[in-house]
Coordinates of C-alpha atoms in Angstrom, one line a residue:
M1 CA 89.5 62.1 34.7
A2 CA 86.7 64.9 37.1
F3 CA 83.5 64.4 34.9
I4 CA 83.7 61.2 34.0
T5 CA 80.4 59.8 35.7
E6 CA 78.3 56.1 36.1
K7 CA 82.2 54.5 34.7
E8 CA 80.9 50.9 33.6
E9 CA 83.8 48.8 32.6
L10 CA 82.5 46.3 29.5
K11 CA 86.0 44.5 29.6
P12 CA 90.1 45.4 30.3
G13 CA 90.8 48.3 28.2
L14 CA 86.7 49.2 27.3
I15 CA 84.8 51.3 29.2
L16 CA 81.3 53.3 29.2
F17 CA 80.6 55.9 31.1
R18 CA 78.3 59.4 30.5
R19 CA 80.6 62.5 31.0
G20 CA 79.8 65.3 34.2
D21 CA 80.5 68.9 32.6
V22 CA 77.9 68.6 29.6
D23 CA 73.4 68.3 29.7
H24 CA 72.6 65.9 27.7
R25 CA 72.4 61.5 29.2
M26 CA 74.4 59.5 25.9
W27 CA 76.3 57.5 26.9
Y28 CA 80.5 57.2 25.5
C29 CA 82.2 54.6 25.2
R30 CA 86.5 54.6 26.0
M31 CA 89.0 52.5 23.8
K32 CA 92.9 51.8 24.7
M33 CA 94.2 51.2 21.5
P34 CA 96.1 48.4 21.6
K35 CA 100.4 48.1 22.2
A36 CA 99.8 51.7 22.7
D37 CA 99.4 54.2 25.4
R38 CA 96.2 55.9 23.2
Y39 CA 92.5 56.2 23.9
K40 CA 90.4 56.9 21.8
T41 CA 86.6 58.0 22.6
V42 CA 83.9 57.8 20.9
S43 CA 80.1 59.5 21.9
L44 CA 77.1 56.3 21.9
K45 CA 74.6 58.9 20.9
T46 CA 71.5 56.9 23.2
T47 CA 70.6 56.6 26.3
D48 CA 69.5 53.1 26.8
I49 CA 72.3 51.2 28.2
S50 CA 72.5 48.3 27.1
A51 CA 72.3 50.0 23.0
A52 CA 75.9 51.6 24.1
R53 CA 76.6 48.9 25.7
E54 CA 75.9 46.8 22.2
R55 CA 77.7 50.0 20.6
A56 CA 80.6 50.2 22.3
F57 CA 81.6 46.4 21.7
D58 CA 80.7 47.0 17.5
Q59 CA 83.1 50.7 18.0
D60 CA 86.0 48.5 19.4
A61 CA 85.7 45.2 17.0
D62 CA 85.8 48.2 14.0
V63 CA 89.2 49.8 16.5
R64 CA 90.6 46.0 16.1
F65 CA 89.4 45.8 12.6
R66 CA 91.3 49.1 11.4
I67 CA 94.6 48.2 13.5
K68 CA 94.7 44.5 11.4
H69 CA 94.4 45.6 7.8
D70 CA 96.1 49.3 8.5
V71 CA 93.2 51.6 8.2
P72 CA 93.5 54.7 10.3
V73 CA 92.1 54.8 13.6
F74 CA 92.0 58.4 14.3
N75 CA 90.5 61.1 11.6
R76 CA 93.2 63.8 11.8
P77 CA 91.8 67.1 9.8
F78 CA 95.3 67.7 7.1
R79 CA 96.1 71.3 9.3
D80 CA 97.1 69.9 12.3
V81 CA 98.6 67.1 10.4
A82 CA 100.9 69.3 8.2
R83 CA 101.7 71.7 11.3
E84 CA 102.8 68.9 13.1
Y85 CA 104.9 68.2 10.2
L86 CA 106.3 71.7 10.9
L87 CA 107.1 70.9 13.6
T88 CA 109.9 68.1 12.6
Q89 CA 111.9 70.2 10.5
E90 CA 111.8 72.7 12.3
A91 CA 113.6 70.4 15.0
R92 CA 116.3 69.2 11.6
A93 CA 117.0 72.7 11.0
K94 CA 117.4 73.1 14.9
R95 CA 120.2 70.1 14.8
G96 CA 121.6 71.6 12.0
E97 CA 120.1 68.9 9.4
I98 CA 118.2 71.2 7.4
S99 CA 118.7 74.4 6.3
A100 CA 117.4 77.9 9.1
A101 CA 115.2 79.6 5.9
R102 CA 114.1 75.7 4.8
P103 CA 111.0 75.1 8.0
K104 CA 110.1 79.7 7.0
K105 CA 109.2 78.4 2.9
L106 CA 107.3 75.7 4.5
R107 CA 105.2 77.6 6.6
A108 CA 104.6 80.5 3.8
V109 CA 103.0 77.1 2.1
I110 CA 101.2 75.2 4.4
E111 CA 100.1 77.7 7.0
G112 CA 98.9 80.2 2.5
T113 CA 98.2 77.5 0.4
L114 CA 97.6 74.4 1.4
D115 CA 96.5 75.5 4.4
R116 CA 92.9 77.2 1.5
Y117 CA 93.4 73.4 -0.8
A118 CA 92.8 71.3 1.8
G119 CA 93.3 72.3 5.9
S120 CA 89.6 71.5 7.4
T121 CA 90.1 68.2 5.1
Q122 CA 90.9 65.1 7.6
V123 CA 93.5 63.7 6.1
H124 CA 92.3 60.4 5.1
L125 CA 90.0 61.5 3.2
I126 CA 92.0 63.7 0.3
G127 CA 92.7 60.7 -2.3
N128 CA 94.3 60.4 -5.8
E129 CA 91.1 63.0 -7.2
R130 CA 92.3 65.5 -4.6
W131 CA 96.4 65.4 -4.7
G132 CA 95.6 65.7 -9.3
G133 CA 93.0 68.3 -9.0
Y134 CA 96.0 70.8 -6.9
P135 CA 97.3 72.1 -10.2
A136 CA 93.8 73.8 -11.4
W137 CA 92.6 74.9 -8.1
R138 CA 95.9 76.8 -7.9
R139 CA 96.1 78.2 -11.1
E140 CA 92.9 79.6 -10.7
N141 CA 93.5 80.9 -7.3
G142 CA 96.9 82.3 -7.7
A143 CA 98.3 85.0 -9.4
G144 CA 101.4 84.7 -10.1
R145 CA 105.2 87.5 -10.8
H146 CA 105.7 87.1 -14.2
R147 CA 103.7 87.5 -17.4
R148 CA 105.6 86.0 -18.8
N149 CA 103.3 82.7 -17.6
G150 CA 100.0 83.6 -19.0
V151 CA 97.3 86.1 -18.6
R152 CA 93.5 85.7 -16.8
E153 CA 91.5 88.2 -16.4
V154 CA 90.0 87.9 -12.5
T155 CA 86.8 89.5 -11.0
A156 CA 87.7 93.4 -9.0
D157 CA 87.5 91.4 -5.7
A158 CA 90.0 89.3 -6.7
A159 CA 92.3 91.9 -8.2
Q160 CA 91.4 93.3 -4.6
S161 CA 92.3 90.3 -3.1
F162 CA 95.7 89.9 -4.6
A163 CA 96.8 93.6 -3.9
D164 CA 95.8 92.6 -0.3
H165 CA 97.5 89.8 -0.3
E166 CA 100.9 91.2 -1.4
A167 CA 100.4 94.3 0.5
E168 CA 100.5 91.4 3.1
R169 CA 103.4 90.8 1.8
R170 CA 105.7 93.1 1.7
T171 CA 105.1 93.9 4.9
K172 CA 105.7 91.5 6.1
V173 CA 108.7 91.5 4.6
Q174 CA 109.5 94.8 6.4
H175 CA 109.5 93.9 9.8
T176 CA 111.9 90.9 8.9
L177 CA 114.2 93.3 7.6
G178 CA 113.8 95.8 10.8
I179 CA 112.3 98.4 9.2
R180 CA 109.8 99.9 11.3
V181 CA 106.4 100.6 9.3
L182 CA 104.7 103.7 10.1
K183 CA 101.3 102.8 8.0
P184 CA 99.6 100.9 6.6
I185 CA 100.8 99.6 3.4
E186 CA 99.0 99.6 0.2
V187 CA 98.5 97.9 -3.1
K188 CA 96.9 99.0 -6.0
P189 CA 95.2 96.3 -7.5
S190 CA 95.4 96.7 -11.7
E191 CA 93.6 98.5 -14.0
E192 CA 93.6 96.1 -16.5
R193 CA 92.6 93.1 -13.9
V194 CA 94.4 90.9 -15.4
V195 CA 97.6 88.4 -13.3
P196 CA 99.9 86.2 -14.8
F197 CA 99.8 82.5 -14.4
I198 CA 101.2 80.9 -11.0
S199 CA 104.2 78.6 -13.1
D200 CA 104.7 75.5 -13.1
S201 CA 107.9 75.5 -11.0
T202 CA 105.9 77.5 -7.9
I203 CA 102.9 74.0 -8.9
R204 CA 106.0 71.5 -8.4
F205 CA 106.8 72.9 -5.6
E206 CA 104.2 73.3 -3.2
M207 CA 103.0 69.8 -4.5
S208 CA 106.2 68.7 -3.2
I209 CA 105.4 69.0 0.0
F210 CA 102.1 68.4 0.9
G211 CA 103.4 65.1 -0.8
A212 CA 106.1 65.4 2.0
I213 CA 102.8 65.6 4.5
M214 CA 100.8 63.3 3.0
N215 CA 104.0 60.6 3.5
Y216 CA 104.5 61.4 7.5
A217 CA 100.8 60.5 7.9
V218 CA 101.4 57.3 6.1
K219 CA 105.1 56.9 8.1
K220 CA 102.9 58.5 11.7
R221 CA 99.8 55.8 10.3
Y222 CA 96.6 58.9 11.1
V223 CA 96.7 57.0 6.6
P224 CA 96.9 53.7 4.8
A225 CA 100.0 53.7 3.1
S226 CA 97.8 53.1 -0.2
Q227 CA 98.1 57.8 0.1
R228 CA 101.5 57.9 -0.3
F229 CA 101.3 60.3 -3.6
D230 CA 105.1 60.6 -5.5
E231 CA 104.0 60.1 -9.0
R232 CA 103.7 64.2 -9.7
P233 CA 101.2 65.9 -12.5
K234 CA 103.3 66.3 -15.2
L235 CA 104.2 69.6 -15.4
K236 CA 106.3 72.3 -17.5
T237 CA 110.3 71.8 -16.7
M238 CA 111.8 75.5 -17.5
R239 CA 115.3 74.4 -18.2
R240 CA 118.3 75.9 -15.5
D241 CA 119.7 80.0 -17.1
E242 CA 123.1 79.9 -17.2
F243 CA 125.3 82.3 -18.7
T244 CA 126.7 81.7 -22.3
L245 CA 130.3 81.7 -22.2
E246 CA 130.2 85.7 -24.3
E247 CA 128.2 86.7 -21.0
Y248 CA 130.5 85.3 -18.6
R249 CA 133.4 87.2 -20.2
K250 CA 131.4 90.5 -19.8
L251 CA 130.4 89.7 -16.8
H252 CA 134.4 89.8 -15.7
T253 CA 134.6 92.7 -18.0
V254 CA 132.4 94.7 -16.5
G255 CA 132.5 94.3 -13.1
R256 CA 136.3 95.3 -13.0
K257 CA 134.9 98.4 -13.8
W258 CA 131.9 98.3 -11.5
I259 CA 134.2 98.6 -8.7
A260 CA 136.7 101.1 -10.0
E261 CA 133.7 102.8 -10.2
A262 CA 132.9 102.9 -6.3
D263 CA 132.8 106.3 -4.9
K264 CA 133.2 104.6 -0.7
P265 CA 136.0 102.3 0.9
S266 CA 133.3 100.4 2.4
S267 CA 131.6 99.7 -1.2
I268 CA 134.9 99.0 -3.1
W269 CA 135.1 96.0 0.0
Y270 CA 131.3 94.8 -0.8
R271 CA 132.1 95.1 -4.4
T272 CA 135.7 93.4 -4.5
V273 CA 133.8 90.8 -2.6
T274 CA 131.0 90.3 -4.4
Y275 CA 133.1 89.6 -8.0
N276 CA 135.1 87.5 -6.9
M277 CA 133.2 85.4 -5.3
I278 CA 130.7 85.1 -8.6
L279 CA 134.0 84.5 -10.5
I280 CA 134.5 80.8 -7.1
A281 CA 130.8 80.1 -7.5
C282 CA 131.8 79.7 -11.4
N283 CA 134.5 78.0 -11.3
T284 CA 132.7 75.7 -8.4
G285 CA 129.6 74.9 -8.7
M286 CA 128.8 75.7 -5.9
R287 CA 125.9 76.0 -4.6
P288 CA 124.6 78.8 -3.0
A289 CA 124.6 77.3 1.0
E290 CA 127.6 76.6 0.9
M291 CA 129.2 79.2 -0.1
K292 CA 127.7 80.1 3.1
N293 CA 128.8 77.7 4.7
L294 CA 132.4 78.3 2.7
R295 CA 134.8 78.6 5.6
W296 CA 138.6 78.7 5.9
R297 CA 139.8 75.4 7.0
D298 CA 138.0 74.6 4.5
I299 CA 140.7 75.9 1.7
M300 CA 143.1 73.2 0.6
P301 CA 145.4 73.7 -1.4
A302 CA 147.0 69.7 -4.0
K303 CA 148.4 68.8 -6.5
D304 CA 146.9 66.6 -9.5
R305 CA 148.6 63.6 -10.8
E306 CA 150.3 66.3 -13.3
G307 CA 152.1 68.5 -10.4
R308 CA 149.7 71.1 -11.1
E309 CA 148.6 72.6 -8.8
I310 CA 144.8 73.0 -7.7
V311 CA 142.3 73.8 -4.7
V312 CA 140.4 71.3 -2.9
L313 CA 137.5 72.8 -1.1
F314 CA 135.0 70.8 1.2
V315 CA 131.6 72.4 1.4
Q316 CA 128.5 71.9 2.8
G317 CA 125.1 72.1 1.9
K318 CA 121.5 70.1 2.2
G319 CA 122.1 68.1 5.0
K320 CA 125.8 66.6 2.7
S321 CA 129.3 67.1 2.5
R322 CA 131.5 66.5 -0.6
K323 CA 135.1 67.8 -1.5
L324 CA 135.3 69.0 -5.2
V325 CA 138.3 70.4 -7.3
A326 CA 139.0 73.8 -8.7
P327 CA 142.1 75.4 -10.6
K328 CA 144.7 77.2 -8.9
S329 CA 142.5 80.4 -10.6
V330 CA 140.1 80.0 -7.4
G331 CA 142.6 80.1 -4.8
D332 CA 144.1 83.3 -6.2
Y333 CA 140.0 84.7 -5.6
L334 CA 139.9 83.1 -2.4
E335 CA 143.3 85.1 -1.1
R336 CA 142.2 88.4 -2.6
I337 CA 138.8 87.8 -0.1
R338 CA 141.2 86.6 2.7
A339 CA 143.6 89.6 1.7
I340 CA 140.8 92.5 2.9
S341 CA 138.3 90.5 5.3
K342 CA 138.1 91.6 8.9
V343 CA 137.9 87.5 10.0
T344 CA 140.6 84.9 8.6
A345 CA 140.6 82.3 10.9
Q346 CA 140.0 78.7 10.5
D347 CA 136.8 78.7 12.1
D348 CA 136.0 82.2 10.4
R349 CA 133.5 82.2 7.5
V350 CA 135.0 83.1 4.1
F351 CA 131.5 85.2 2.8
T352 CA 130.6 87.2 5.6
N353 CA 129.9 91.4 5.7
I354 CA 132.6 93.9 6.4
T355 CA 132.7 93.8 10.0
G356 CA 133.0 89.7 10.3
K357 CA 130.1 88.6 10.5
P358 CA 128.4 85.5 8.0
A359 CA 126.7 87.2 4.9
K360 CA 123.2 85.9 5.3
T361 CA 122.1 87.0 1.7
L362 CA 125.1 86.4 0.0
Y363 CA 125.7 90.2 -2.0
S364 CA 122.6 89.9 -3.5
S365 CA 121.8 92.4 -3.9
L366 CA 124.6 93.5 -5.2
I367 CA 124.9 91.0 -7.4
A368 CA 121.0 92.6 -8.9
N369 CA 123.1 95.6 -9.4
L370 CA 126.0 93.8 -11.2
L371 CA 124.0 91.7 -13.1
N372 CA 122.0 94.9 -14.3
E373 CA 125.0 96.9 -15.1
A374 CA 126.3 94.3 -17.5
N375 CA 122.4 94.4 -19.2
L376 CA 122.3 90.8 -17.8
R377 CA 119.6 90.8 -15.0
E378 CA 118.0 88.7 -16.9
G379 CA 117.8 85.2 -19.0
T380 CA 116.6 84.1 -23.0
Q381 CA 113.0 83.4 -20.3
G382 CA 112.6 86.4 -19.2
V383 CA 113.3 85.5 -15.5
P384 CA 116.4 87.6 -13.7
R385 CA 119.2 86.0 -12.3
S386 CA 119.7 85.0 -9.3
T387 CA 123.2 83.6 -7.9
Y388 CA 121.9 79.7 -8.7
C389 CA 122.2 81.1 -11.9
F390 CA 127.0 80.8 -11.2
R391 CA 126.0 76.8 -10.5
H392 CA 124.5 76.3 -13.7
T393 CA 126.9 78.2 -15.5
Y394 CA 129.8 75.8 -14.2
A395 CA 127.4 72.9 -15.3
T396 CA 126.7 74.4 -19.1
L397 CA 130.5 75.5 -19.6
R398 CA 132.2 71.8 -18.4
L399 CA 129.8 70.1 -20.6
Q400 CA 130.7 72.2 -23.2
E401 CA 134.8 70.7 -22.7
G402 CA 133.2 67.7 -22.5
V403 CA 133.9 66.6 -18.4
D404 CA 131.8 62.7 -18.8
V405 CA 128.9 63.3 -16.7
Y406 CA 129.2 60.9 -13.9
F407 CA 132.4 62.8 -13.2
L408 CA 130.8 66.0 -13.1
A409 CA 127.7 64.8 -11.0
E410 CA 130.3 63.6 -8.2
Q411 CA 131.9 67.6 -8.5
M412 CA 127.9 69.0 -8.0
G413 CA 127.4 66.3 -5.3
T414 CA 124.1 65.9 -7.6
S415 CA 122.8 62.9 -9.6
V416 CA 123.8 61.4 -12.9
H417 CA 119.5 61.6 -13.8
M418 CA 119.2 65.2 -12.8
I419 CA 122.7 66.5 -15.1
E420 CA 121.0 65.1 -18.1
S421 CA 117.8 66.3 -17.2
H422 CA 118.4 70.2 -17.2
Y423 CA 121.2 70.4 -19.2
G424 CA 120.8 67.5 -21.7
H425 CA 120.0 70.8 -24.3
V426 CA 124.3 71.1 -24.4
N427 CA 125.6 68.0 -25.4
T428 CA 122.9 67.8 -28.4
I429 CA 124.7 71.6 -28.9
K430 CA 128.1 69.9 -28.6
H431 CA 126.7 67.1 -30.8
A432 CA 125.5 69.0 -33.6
D433 CA 127.9 67.7 -36.2
R434 CA 126.4 64.3 -35.6
V435 CA 122.7 65.3 -35.2
L436 CA 123.2 66.7 -38.6
Q437 CA 125.0 64.6 -40.7
G438 CA 123.5 64.3 -44.0
M439 CA 121.1 66.8 -44.7
A440 CA 121.5 68.9 -47.7
G441 CA 123.6 71.1 -47.5
W442 CA 125.5 69.4 -44.3
E443 CA 129.8 67.9 -44.5
L444 CA 131.0 66.5 -42.8
P445 CA 134.6 68.4 -42.5
Q446 CA 137.7 66.6 -44.0
P447 CA 140.2 64.5 -42.6
D448 CA 143.5 66.5 -42.5
D449 CA 146.0 64.3 -44.3
T450 CA 148.3 64.5 -41.4
K451 CA 146.5 64.7 -38.6
V452 CA 145.5 61.4 -40.2
K453 CA 149.1 59.7 -40.2
A454 CA 149.6 61.2 -36.7
S455 CA 146.7 59.5 -35.7
K456 CA 147.9 56.1 -37.2
A457 CA 151.4 56.2 -35.7
A458 CA 150.3 56.8 -32.6
E459 CA 147.9 54.0 -32.1
T460 CA 150.5 51.5 -34.1
H461 CA 153.2 52.4 -31.2
D462 CA 150.2 52.0 -28.4
K463 CA 149.8 48.4 -29.5
G464 CA 153.7 48.4 -29.8
K465 CA 153.7 48.8 -26.3
R466 CA 150.4 46.7 -25.4
G467 CA 152.4 44.1 -27.1
Q468 CA 155.4 44.4 -24.4
R469 CA 153.3 44.6 -21.6
H470 CA 151.9 41.2 -22.4
R471 CA 154.6 39.5 -23.6
P472 CA 155.9 36.8 -21.9
R473 CA 158.7 36.8 -20.1

């Protein structure tokens, strides 16, 4: 390096030098990392050559101790590690391993709340206290979207800050949609000076990113393995919102009327596709990402063991793929879309816009319009329903019909634990007779004599068949 002067090699991989690009005469040492093409430079903070040599050997010994005991050698702010992690996720998105939208969500959190919370903190100084303190800090330094989470009073400056942040967010949305913003968007702070609390689901999502960054730091040996934070603080779990059977039927009825009321050919086209997409989602349990990726080649007619017609769909999403089965009616809904689609070749997407380009939002604004028309926009928890609610509806209705949890998990591409965690309330309702057994005013239904006799006859018949199968020949 050109700025190195008065260089002295103390031993292989350890040199002492002064810098020619500074005014002071302090000594520095540079150490080569063992088994790596990396160097660490340290200021020795002395002008005395003897003291500098002694301190250089001390620094070299400290580095070797750190490497031996898996202690980080280089100090890095959390901000730099987070950006490095973000680059790896953007590369994964380009390779198709994760969705293209995922890095955008990560960037919003990393450059937003996480940067404010720990951006300038050295990553090796983030411990359990810093990790566990995030939920409380986030609730006190953020504003949620829904008052169902409760509200808190804020100062005038804080209210103005939240209003400015919302104006900035709206401006970014306009730019993303390609809309030119002629004058700055202004948002006035609330006169009540109260803001909703951040929901626990938002905090949980942000902490999952926080934890992923720390795990990345462990993998890169920036921090020791003891700084892996896999456990999340106990936060309230929001139950998945779904449509009841009555609401689903109402959606059916209103949907047909909604299509008939369209006054333009393009509106008829979009409403027809949206309506049939909802029916497909509610009868397959596909994720929104899986519906976006669905192509005509992924749809295969088949028959079950009884010879009944079914549809097999090959779906891809979240970096995984699987085959799921659906009733023949799903094939009919798909054929309705094929009949009006501009692109129906094997490699073309099923869900597109009217010109044939892939649908980016899966008709989210149209779905919101239909739900408002049916007065079903908000669920029981006061949260606006989204496309994902159709998947929850499928899971709930299947469990109510007695489908085994294991088979349902396989069909939906998730785990049994996830099904039991989010849909456990379904079993409580389904087995109400067992839960309420013995309570005052509740009696188990008496068995019908005819059904009892038929059950016994069937049992005797089955035993006879088993005896014939096992009878020695």
